[in-house]
Amino acid sequence: MQAKIAIIEDDKEISRILAEILQKNGYETMQAYDGKQAMTLFDENEFDLILMDLMLPFISGEQLILGLRQKKQTPVIVISAKSMMETKLEVLRLGADDYIIKPFDINEVIVRVEVVLRRSAIPKDNGMIELNGLMLFLNENRASYNDVNIPLTAKEFMLLSLFMKHPKKTYTKAELYENVWNDVYYYEDNTINVHVSNLRQKLKKASGLDFIETVWGIGYRLRED
């Protein structure tokens, strides 16, 4: 089955280029050119992935991601001319799964799309894992605490899955990046910190408990208690 991708981009030429190259690679696409059109598109359709600019008319990309994450966990790749690290980190905190800076290489876009789609797919593992009231439903890509669902992004779910499958293991940032992002961890940045922080906050909000702890100088692991 073709993956269905939404392209949210106000520059119609860039939108056309993205749509053409994605279609040539076997994806189905739908397009919106401003924030209002995007909201309608999200309400009326289910997508496997969203490519989104930030600087959109009427409703910004940041606002769209925030609103989307209150309803759905569809993976989002931001493609933006905003190159400041603070912007990138804020967008990741809001729930984006990846960030590509314009001008972009179209081959890089395709690779990022393939990686996000592959890593956000439902795991082959069946069943569920339970820890102190925290439930991870592997075949549904869903987590809950005391039967109350916890809204997680694809990356957050994958991080939690790693931690809960191996509760005694301390993961380095490189191990987390290579397992979740399916890429080599070349240098220190805040991507892992941001996603783990988001996951930790969501778990604490739902449960009142700190499920994840930082092992200084090494990485992260589940708390033993």
Coordinates of N, CA and C in Angstrom, one line a residue:
M1 N 0.8 -1.2 0.0 CA 0.0 0.0 0.0 C 0.9 1.2 0.0
Q2 N 0.5 2.2 -0.8 CA 1.2 3.5 -0.9 C 1.1 4.3 0.4
A3 N 2.3 4.8 0.8 CA 2.2 5.8 2.0 C 1.6 7.1 1.5
K4 N 0.8 7.7 2.3 CA 0.1 8.9 1.9 C 0.8 10.1 2.7
I5 N 1.3 11.0 1.9 CA 2.1 12.1 2.5 C 1.4 13.5 2.2
A6 N 1.3 14.3 3.2 CA 0.8 15.7 3.1 C 1.9 16.6 2.9
I7 N 1.8 17.5 2.0 CA 2.9 18.5 1.7 C 2.3 19.9 2.1
I8 N 2.8 20.5 3.1 CA 2.2 21.8 3.6 C 3.3 22.9 3.3
E9 N 3.2 23.6 2.2 CA 4.2 24.5 1.7 C 3.6 25.6 0.9
D10 N 3.8 26.9 1.3 CA 3.1 28.0 0.6 C 3.8 28.4 -0.7
D11 N 5.1 28.0 -0.9 CA 5.7 28.2 -2.2 C 5.3 27.1 -3.1
K12 N 4.5 27.4 -4.1 CA 3.8 26.4 -5.0 C 4.9 25.7 -5.8
E13 N 6.0 26.3 -6.2 CA 7.0 25.7 -7.0 C 7.7 24.6 -6.1
I14 N 8.0 24.9 -4.9 CA 8.7 23.9 -4.0 C 7.7 22.8 -3.8
S15 N 6.4 23.1 -3.5 CA 5.4 22.1 -3.3 C 5.3 21.2 -4.5
R16 N 5.3 21.7 -5.7 CA 5.2 20.9 -6.9 C 6.4 20.0 -7.0
I17 N 7.6 20.5 -6.8 CA 8.8 19.7 -6.9 C 8.8 18.5 -5.9
L18 N 8.4 18.8 -4.6 CA 8.3 17.8 -3.6 C 7.2 16.7 -4.0
A19 N 6.1 17.2 -4.5 CA 5.0 16.2 -4.9 C 5.5 15.3 -6.0
E20 N 6.2 15.9 -7.0 CA 6.6 15.1 -8.2 C 7.6 14.1 -7.8
I21 N 8.6 14.5 -7.0 CA 9.7 13.5 -6.6 C 9.1 12.4 -5.7
L22 N 8.2 12.8 -4.8 CA 7.6 11.8 -3.9 C 6.7 10.8 -4.7
Q23 N 6.0 11.3 -5.7 CA 5.1 10.5 -6.5 C 6.0 9.5 -7.4
K24 N 7.1 10.0 -7.9 CA 8.0 9.2 -8.6 C 8.6 8.1 -7.8
N25 N 8.7 8.3 -6.5 CA 9.2 7.3 -5.6 C 8.1 6.4 -5.0
G26 N 6.9 6.5 -5.5 CA 5.8 5.6 -5.2 C 4.9 6.1 -4.0
Y27 N 5.0 7.4 -3.7 CA 4.1 7.9 -2.6 C 2.9 8.6 -3.2
E28 N 1.8 8.6 -2.4 CA 0.6 9.4 -2.8 C 0.8 10.7 -2.0
T29 N 0.4 11.8 -2.7 CA 0.6 13.1 -2.0 C -0.7 13.9 -2.1
M30 N -0.9 14.8 -1.1 CA -1.9 15.8 -1.1 C -1.2 17.1 -0.6
Q31 N -1.7 18.3 -1.1 CA -1.0 19.5 -0.8 C -1.9 20.6 -0.2
A32 N -1.3 21.4 0.6 CA -2.0 22.6 1.1 C -1.0 23.7 1.1
Y33 N -1.5 24.9 0.9 CA -0.6 26.1 0.7 C -0.6 27.1 1.8
D34 N -1.5 26.9 2.8 CA -1.5 27.8 4.0 C -2.0 27.0 5.2
G35 N -1.9 27.6 6.4 CA -2.2 26.9 7.6 C -3.7 26.5 7.7
K36 N -4.6 27.3 7.2 CA -6.0 27.0 7.2 C -6.3 25.8 6.4
Q37 N -5.8 25.8 5.1 CA -5.9 24.6 4.3 C -5.4 23.3 4.9
A38 N -4.3 23.5 5.6 CA -3.6 22.3 6.2 C -4.5 21.7 7.3
M39 N -5.1 22.6 8.1 CA -6.0 22.1 9.2 C -7.2 21.3 8.6
T40 N -7.8 21.8 7.5 CA -8.8 21.1 6.8 C -8.4 19.8 6.3
L41 N -7.2 19.8 5.7 CA -6.6 18.6 5.2 C -6.4 17.5 6.3
F42 N -5.9 17.9 7.4 CA -5.7 17.0 8.6 C -7.0 16.5 9.1
D43 N -8.0 17.3 9.1 CA -9.3 16.9 9.7 C -10.0 15.9 8.8
E44 N -9.8 16.0 7.5 CA -10.5 15.2 6.5 C -9.8 14.0 6.0
N45 N -8.5 13.9 6.4 CA -7.7 12.8 5.8 C -6.8 12.2 6.9
E46 N -6.4 10.9 6.7 CA -5.3 10.3 7.5 C -4.1 10.2 6.7
F47 N -2.9 10.6 7.2 CA -1.7 10.6 6.5 C -0.7 9.7 7.2
D48 N 0.3 9.1 6.4 CA 1.4 8.4 7.0 C 2.5 9.3 7.4
L49 N 2.6 10.5 6.8 CA 3.7 11.4 7.1 C 3.2 12.8 6.6
I50 N 3.8 13.8 7.3 CA 3.5 15.2 6.9 C 4.8 15.9 6.7
L51 N 5.0 16.6 5.5 CA 6.1 17.5 5.3 C 5.6 18.9 5.4
M52 N 6.2 19.7 6.3 CA 5.7 21.0 6.6 C 6.7 22.1 6.7
D53 N 6.3 23.2 6.0 CA 7.1 24.4 6.2 C 6.6 25.1 7.5
L54 N 7.4 26.0 8.0 CA 7.0 26.7 9.3 C 6.4 28.1 9.0
M55 N 6.9 28.8 8.0 CA 6.4 30.1 7.7 C 5.3 30.0 6.7
L56 N 4.1 29.8 7.2 CA 2.9 29.7 6.4 C 1.9 30.8 6.7
P57 N 1.1 31.2 5.7 CA 0.0 32.2 5.9 C -1.0 31.7 6.9
F58 N -1.6 32.6 7.6 CA -2.7 32.4 8.5 C -2.4 31.6 9.8
I59 N -1.8 30.4 9.6 CA -1.5 29.6 10.8 C -0.1 29.1 10.6
S60 N 0.8 29.3 11.5 CA 2.2 28.9 11.4 C 2.4 27.4 11.5
G61 N 3.5 26.9 11.0 CA 3.8 25.5 11.1 C 3.9 25.1 12.6
E62 N 4.5 25.9 13.4 CA 4.6 25.6 14.9 C 3.2 25.4 15.5
Q63 N 2.2 26.3 15.1 CA 0.9 26.2 15.6 C 0.2 24.9 15.1
L64 N 0.5 24.6 13.9 CA -0.1 23.4 13.3 C 0.4 22.1 14.0
I65 N 1.7 22.1 14.3 CA 2.2 20.9 14.9 C 1.6 20.8 16.3
L66 N 1.5 21.9 17.0 CA 1.0 21.9 18.4 C -0.5 21.4 18.4
G67 N -1.3 21.9 17.4 CA -2.6 21.4 17.3 C -2.8 20.0 16.9
L68 N -1.9 19.6 16.0 CA -1.9 18.2 15.5 C -1.6 17.2 16.6
R69 N -0.6 17.5 17.4 CA -0.2 16.6 18.5 C -1.3 16.4 19.6
Q70 N -2.2 17.3 19.6 CA -3.3 17.1 20.5 C -4.4 16.1 20.1
K71 N -4.3 15.8 18.8 CA -5.2 14.8 18.2 C -4.6 13.6 17.6
K72 N -3.5 13.7 16.9 CA -2.9 12.6 16.2 C -1.4 12.6 16.4
Q73 N -0.8 11.4 16.1 CA 0.6 11.2 16.3 C 1.3 11.0 14.9
T74 N 0.7 11.5 13.9 CA 1.3 11.4 12.5 C 2.7 12.0 12.5
P75 N 3.7 11.2 12.0 CA 5.1 11.8 11.9 C 5.1 13.0 11.1
V76 N 5.9 14.0 11.5 CA 6.1 15.3 10.9 C 7.6 15.6 10.6
I77 N 7.9 15.9 9.3 CA 9.2 16.4 9.0 C 9.1 17.8 8.6
V78 N 9.8 18.7 9.3 CA 9.7 20.1 9.0 C 10.8 20.4 7.9
I79 N 10.4 21.2 6.9 CA 11.4 21.7 5.9 C 11.3 23.2 5.9
S80 N 12.3 23.8 6.4 CA 12.2 25.3 6.7 C 13.5 26.0 6.4
A81 N 13.4 27.3 6.1 CA 14.6 28.1 5.9 C 15.1 28.6 7.2
K82 N 14.4 28.4 8.3 CA 14.8 28.8 9.6 C 15.9 27.9 10.1
S83 N 17.1 28.4 10.2 CA 18.2 27.5 10.5 C 18.8 27.6 11.9
M84 N 18.2 28.5 12.7 CA 18.7 28.7 14.1 C 18.5 27.4 14.9
M85 N 19.5 27.0 15.7 CA 19.3 25.8 16.5 C 18.2 26.0 17.5
E86 N 17.9 27.2 18.0 CA 16.8 27.3 19.0 C 15.5 27.0 18.3
T87 N 15.3 27.4 17.0 CA 14.1 27.1 16.3 C 13.9 25.6 16.1
K88 N 15.0 25.0 15.7 CA 15.0 23.5 15.5 C 14.6 22.8 16.8
L89 N 15.2 23.1 17.9 CA 14.9 22.5 19.1 C 13.5 22.7 19.6
E90 N 13.0 23.9 19.4 CA 11.6 24.2 19.8 C 10.6 23.4 19.0
V91 N 10.9 23.3 17.7 CA 10.0 22.5 16.8 C 10.0 21.0 17.2
L92 N 11.2 20.5 17.6 CA 11.3 19.1 18.0 C 10.6 18.9 19.4
R93 N 10.7 19.9 20.2 CA 9.9 19.9 21.5 C 8.4 19.8 21.3
L94 N 8.0 20.5 20.2 CA 6.5 20.5 19.9 C 6.0 19.2 19.4
G95 N 7.0 18.4 18.9 CA 6.6 17.0 18.4 C 7.0 16.7 17.0
A96 N 7.8 17.5 16.4 CA 8.3 17.1 15.0 C 9.2 16.0 15.1
D97 N 9.3 15.1 14.1 CA 10.2 14.0 14.1 C 11.5 14.2 13.4
D98 N 11.6 15.2 12.6 CA 12.8 15.5 11.9 C 12.8 17.0 11.4
Y99 N 13.9 17.5 11.0 CA 14.0 18.9 10.6 C 15.0 19.0 9.5
I100 N 14.6 19.5 8.3 CA 15.5 19.7 7.2 C 15.5 21.2 6.8
I101 N 16.7 21.7 6.6 CA 16.9 23.1 6.4 C 16.9 23.4 4.9
K102 N 16.2 24.4 4.4 CA 16.2 24.9 3.0 C 17.5 25.7 2.8
P103 N 18.1 25.7 1.6 CA 17.7 24.9 0.5 C 18.1 23.4 0.8
F104 N 17.3 22.5 0.3 CA 17.5 21.1 0.6 C 17.9 20.3 -0.6
D105 N 18.5 19.2 -0.4 CA 18.9 18.2 -1.5 C 17.7 17.2 -1.5
I106 N 17.1 17.1 -2.7 CA 15.9 16.3 -2.9 C 16.2 14.8 -2.5
N107 N 17.4 14.3 -2.7 CA 17.7 13.0 -2.3 C 17.8 12.8 -0.8
E108 N 18.2 13.8 -0.1 CA 18.2 13.8 1.3 C 16.7 13.7 1.8
V109 N 15.8 14.5 1.2 CA 14.4 14.5 1.6 C 13.9 13.1 1.5
I110 N 14.1 12.4 0.3 CA 13.6 11.1 0.1 C 14.1 10.1 1.2
V111 N 15.4 10.2 1.5 CA 16.0 9.3 2.5 C 15.4 9.6 3.8
R112 N 15.2 10.9 4.2 CA 14.6 11.2 5.5 C 13.2 10.6 5.6
V113 N 12.4 10.8 4.5 CA 11.1 10.3 4.4 C 11.1 8.8 4.6
E114 N 11.9 8.1 3.9 CA 12.0 6.6 4.1 C 12.3 6.2 5.5
V115 N 13.3 6.9 6.1 CA 13.7 6.6 7.5 C 12.5 6.8 8.5
V116 N 11.9 7.9 8.4 CA 10.8 8.2 9.3 C 9.6 7.3 9.1
L117 N 9.3 7.0 7.9 CA 8.2 6.0 7.6 C 8.5 4.6 8.2
R118 N 9.8 4.2 7.9 CA 10.2 2.9 8.4 C 10.2 2.8 9.9
R119 N 10.7 3.9 10.5 CA 10.9 3.8 12.0 C 9.5 4.1 12.7
S120 N 8.6 4.7 12.0 CA 7.3 4.9 12.7 C 6.3 3.8 12.4
A121 N 6.7 2.8 11.6 CA 5.8 1.7 11.3 C 5.5 0.9 12.6
I122 N 4.4 0.2 12.6 CA 4.1 -0.7 13.8 C 5.1 -1.7 14.0
P123 N 5.7 -1.9 15.1 CA 6.7 -2.9 15.4 C 6.2 -4.3 15.1
K124 N 7.1 -5.2 14.7 CA 6.7 -6.6 14.4 C 6.4 -7.3 15.7
D125 N 7.0 -6.8 16.9 CA 6.7 -7.5 18.1 C 5.3 -7.4 18.4
N126 N 4.7 -8.5 19.0 CA 3.3 -8.5 19.4 C 3.3 -8.4 21.0
G127 N 2.1 -8.2 21.5 CA 1.9 -8.2 22.9 C 2.1 -6.8 23.5
M128 N 2.4 -6.8 24.8 CA 2.5 -5.6 25.6 C 3.5 -5.8 26.7
I129 N 4.0 -4.6 27.2 CA 5.0 -4.6 28.3 C 4.4 -3.7 29.4
E130 N 4.5 -4.2 30.6 CA 4.0 -3.4 31.8 C 5.0 -3.1 32.8
L131 N 5.0 -1.9 33.3 CA 6.0 -1.5 34.4 C 5.3 -0.5 35.3
N132 N 5.0 -0.9 36.5 CA 4.5 0.0 37.5 C 3.3 0.8 37.0
G133 N 2.4 0.1 36.3 CA 1.2 0.8 35.8 C 1.3 1.4 34.4
L134 N 2.6 1.5 33.9 CA 2.8 2.0 32.6 C 2.7 0.8 31.6
M135 N 1.8 0.9 30.6 CA 1.6 -0.1 29.6 C 2.1 0.3 28.2
L136 N 2.8 -0.6 27.6 CA 3.3 -0.3 26.2 C 2.6 -1.4 25.3
F137 N 1.8 -1.0 24.4 CA 1.1 -1.9 23.5 C 1.9 -1.9 22.1
L138 N 2.7 -2.9 21.9 CA 3.7 -2.8 20.8 C 3.0 -3.0 19.5
N139 N 1.9 -3.7 19.4 CA 1.2 -3.9 18.1 C 0.3 -2.8 17.8
E140 N 0.1 -1.8 18.7 CA -0.8 -0.7 18.5 C 0.0 0.6 18.5
N141 N 1.3 0.6 18.7 CA 2.0 1.9 18.9 C 1.4 2.8 19.9
R142 N 1.0 2.2 21.1 CA 0.3 3.0 22.0 C 0.8 2.8 23.4
A143 N 0.8 3.8 24.2 CA 1.2 3.7 25.6 C 0.1 4.2 26.5
S144 N 0.0 3.7 27.7 CA -1.0 4.2 28.7 C -0.5 4.0 30.1
Y145 N -1.1 4.8 31.0 CA -0.8 4.7 32.4 C -2.1 4.5 33.2
N146 N -2.3 3.4 33.9 CA -3.6 3.1 34.5 C -4.8 3.3 33.6
D147 N -4.6 2.8 32.4 CA -5.7 2.8 31.3 C -6.0 4.1 30.7
V148 N -5.1 5.1 31.0 CA -5.3 6.5 30.4 C -4.2 6.6 29.3
N149 N -4.6 6.8 28.1 CA -3.6 6.9 27.0 C -2.7 8.1 27.1
I150 N -1.4 7.8 26.8 CA -0.4 8.9 26.8 C 0.0 9.2 25.3
P151 N -0.3 10.4 24.9 CA 0.0 10.7 23.5 C 1.5 10.9 23.2
L152 N 2.0 10.0 22.4 CA 3.5 10.0 22.1 C 3.7 10.1 20.6
T153 N 4.8 10.8 20.3 CA 5.2 10.8 18.9 C 5.8 9.5 18.5
A154 N 6.0 9.3 17.2 CA 6.7 8.0 16.8 C 8.0 7.8 17.5
K155 N 8.8 8.9 17.5 CA 10.1 8.8 18.1 C 10.1 8.5 19.6
E156 N 9.1 9.2 20.3 CA 9.0 9.0 21.7 C 8.6 7.5 22.0
F157 N 7.6 7.0 21.2 CA 7.2 5.6 21.4 C 8.4 4.7 21.2
M158 N 9.2 4.9 20.2 CA 10.4 4.0 19.9 C 11.4 4.1 21.1
L159 N 11.6 5.3 21.6 CA 12.5 5.4 22.7 C 12.0 4.7 23.9
L160 N 10.7 4.9 24.3 CA 10.1 4.2 25.4 C 10.1 2.7 25.2
S161 N 9.9 2.2 24.0 CA 10.0 0.8 23.6 C 11.4 0.2 24.0
L162 N 12.4 0.9 23.6 CA 13.8 0.5 23.9 C 14.0 0.4 25.4
F163 N 13.6 1.4 26.1 CA 13.8 1.4 27.5 C 13.1 0.3 28.2
M164 N 11.8 0.0 27.8 CA 11.0 -1.0 28.5 C 11.3 -2.4 28.1
K165 N 11.8 -2.6 26.8 CA 12.2 -3.9 26.4 C 13.5 -4.3 27.1
H166 N 14.3 -3.3 27.5 CA 15.6 -3.6 28.2 C 15.7 -2.7 29.4
P167 N 14.9 -3.0 30.5 CA 14.8 -2.1 31.6 C 16.1 -1.9 32.4
K168 N 17.0 -2.8 32.3 CA 18.2 -2.7 33.1 C 19.4 -2.0 32.3
K169 N 19.2 -1.8 31.1 CA 20.2 -1.3 30.2 C 20.3 0.2 30.2
T170 N 21.5 0.8 30.3 CA 21.8 2.2 30.2 C 22.1 2.5 28.7
Y171 N 21.3 3.3 28.0 CA 21.6 3.6 26.6 C 22.4 4.8 26.5
T172 N 23.5 4.8 25.7 CA 24.2 6.0 25.4 C 23.4 6.8 24.3
K173 N 23.7 8.0 24.1 CA 23.0 8.8 23.1 C 23.3 8.2 21.7
A174 N 24.4 7.7 21.5 CA 24.7 7.1 20.2 C 23.9 5.9 19.9
E175 N 23.7 5.1 21.0 CA 22.8 3.9 20.8 C 21.4 4.3 20.6
L176 N 20.9 5.3 21.3 CA 19.5 5.7 21.1 C 19.3 6.3 19.7
Y177 N 20.3 7.1 19.2 CA 20.2 7.7 17.9 C 20.2 6.7 16.8
E178 N 21.1 5.7 16.9 CA 21.3 4.7 15.9 C 20.1 3.8 15.9
N179 N 19.4 3.5 17.0 CA 18.3 2.6 17.0 C 17.0 3.3 16.6
V180 N 16.8 4.5 17.0 CA 15.6 5.3 16.7 C 15.6 6.0 15.4
W181 N 16.7 6.7 15.2 CA 16.8 7.5 13.9 C 17.5 6.7 12.8
N182 N 17.9 5.5 13.1 CA 18.5 4.6 12.1 C 19.6 5.3 11.3
D183 N 20.5 6.0 12.0 CA 21.6 6.7 11.4 C 22.8 6.7 12.4
V184 N 23.9 7.0 11.8 CA 25.1 7.1 12.7 C 25.2 8.4 13.5
Y185 N 25.5 8.3 14.7 CA 25.6 9.5 15.6 C 27.0 10.0 15.5
Y186 N 27.1 11.1 14.7 CA 28.5 11.6 14.4 C 28.9 12.7 15.5
Y187 N 28.0 13.4 16.0 CA 28.5 14.5 16.9 C 27.4 14.8 17.9
E188 N 27.8 15.5 19.0 CA 26.9 15.8 20.1 C 25.9 17.0 19.6
D189 N 24.7 16.7 19.8 CA 23.7 17.8 19.6 C 22.5 17.5 20.6
N190 N 21.5 18.3 20.6 CA 20.5 18.2 21.6 C 19.3 17.4 21.2
T191 N 19.3 16.8 20.0 CA 18.2 16.0 19.5 C 17.7 15.0 20.5
I192 N 18.7 14.1 21.0 CA 18.3 13.1 21.9 C 17.8 13.7 23.2
N193 N 18.5 14.7 23.7 CA 18.1 15.4 25.0 C 16.6 15.9 24.9
V194 N 16.3 16.5 23.7 CA 14.9 17.1 23.6 C 13.9 16.0 23.6
H195 N 14.1 14.9 22.8 CA 13.1 13.9 22.7 C 12.9 13.1 24.0
V196 N 14.1 12.8 24.7 CA 14.0 12.1 26.0 C 13.3 13.0 27.0
S197 N 13.6 14.3 27.0 CA 12.9 15.3 27.9 C 11.4 15.3 27.7
N198 N 11.0 15.4 26.4 CA 9.6 15.4 26.0 C 8.9 14.1 26.6
L199 N 9.6 13.0 26.3 CA 9.0 11.7 26.8 C 8.9 11.7 28.3
R200 N 9.9 12.1 29.0 CA 10.0 12.1 30.4 C 8.8 13.0 31.0
Q201 N 8.6 14.2 30.4 CA 7.6 15.1 30.8 C 6.2 14.5 30.6
K202 N 6.0 13.8 29.5 CA 4.7 13.2 29.2 C 4.4 12.1 30.2
L203 N 5.4 11.3 30.5 CA 5.2 10.2 31.4 C 4.9 10.7 32.8
K204 N 5.6 11.7 33.2 CA 5.4 12.3 34.5 C 4.1 13.0 34.7
K205 N 3.6 13.6 33.6 CA 2.3 14.3 33.6 C 1.2 13.2 33.8
A206 N 1.4 12.1 33.1 CA 0.4 11.1 33.2 C 0.4 10.3 34.5
S207 N 1.6 10.1 35.1 CA 1.7 9.2 36.2 C 2.1 9.9 37.5
G208 N 2.8 11.0 37.4 CA 3.4 11.7 38.6 C 4.7 11.0 38.9
L209 N 5.2 10.1 38.1 CA 6.4 9.4 38.4 C 7.5 9.7 37.4
D210 N 8.8 9.7 37.8 CA 9.9 9.8 36.9 C 10.3 8.4 36.5
F211 N 9.9 8.0 35.3 CA 10.3 6.7 34.8 C 11.7 6.6 34.2
I212 N 12.2 7.7 33.7 CA 13.5 7.7 33.0 C 14.5 8.6 33.8
E213 N 15.7 8.1 34.0 CA 16.7 8.8 34.7 C 17.9 9.0 33.8
T214 N 18.6 10.1 34.1 CA 19.9 10.4 33.4 C 21.0 9.8 34.1
V215 N 21.9 9.1 33.4 CA 23.1 8.5 34.0 C 24.2 9.4 33.5
W216 N 24.6 10.3 34.3 CA 25.5 11.4 33.9 C 26.8 10.8 33.3
G217 N 27.2 11.4 32.1 CA 28.4 10.9 31.4 C 28.2 9.7 30.6
I218 N 27.0 9.1 30.7 CA 26.7 7.9 29.9 C 25.5 8.0 29.0
G219 N 24.3 8.2 29.6 CA 23.1 8.3 28.8 C 21.9 8.2 29.6
Y220 N 20.9 7.3 29.3 CA 19.6 7.2 30.0 C 19.2 5.8 30.2
R221 N 18.4 5.6 31.2 CA 17.8 4.3 31.5 C 16.5 4.4 32.3
L222 N 15.8 3.3 32.4 CA 14.6 3.3 33.2 C 15.0 3.3 34.7
R223 N 14.3 4.0 35.5 CA 14.6 4.0 37.0 C 14.3 2.6 37.5
E224 N 15.1 2.1 38.4 CA 15.0 0.8 38.9 C 13.8 0.7 39.9
D225 N 13.5 1.8 40.5 CA 12.4 1.8 41.5 C 11.1 2.3 40.9

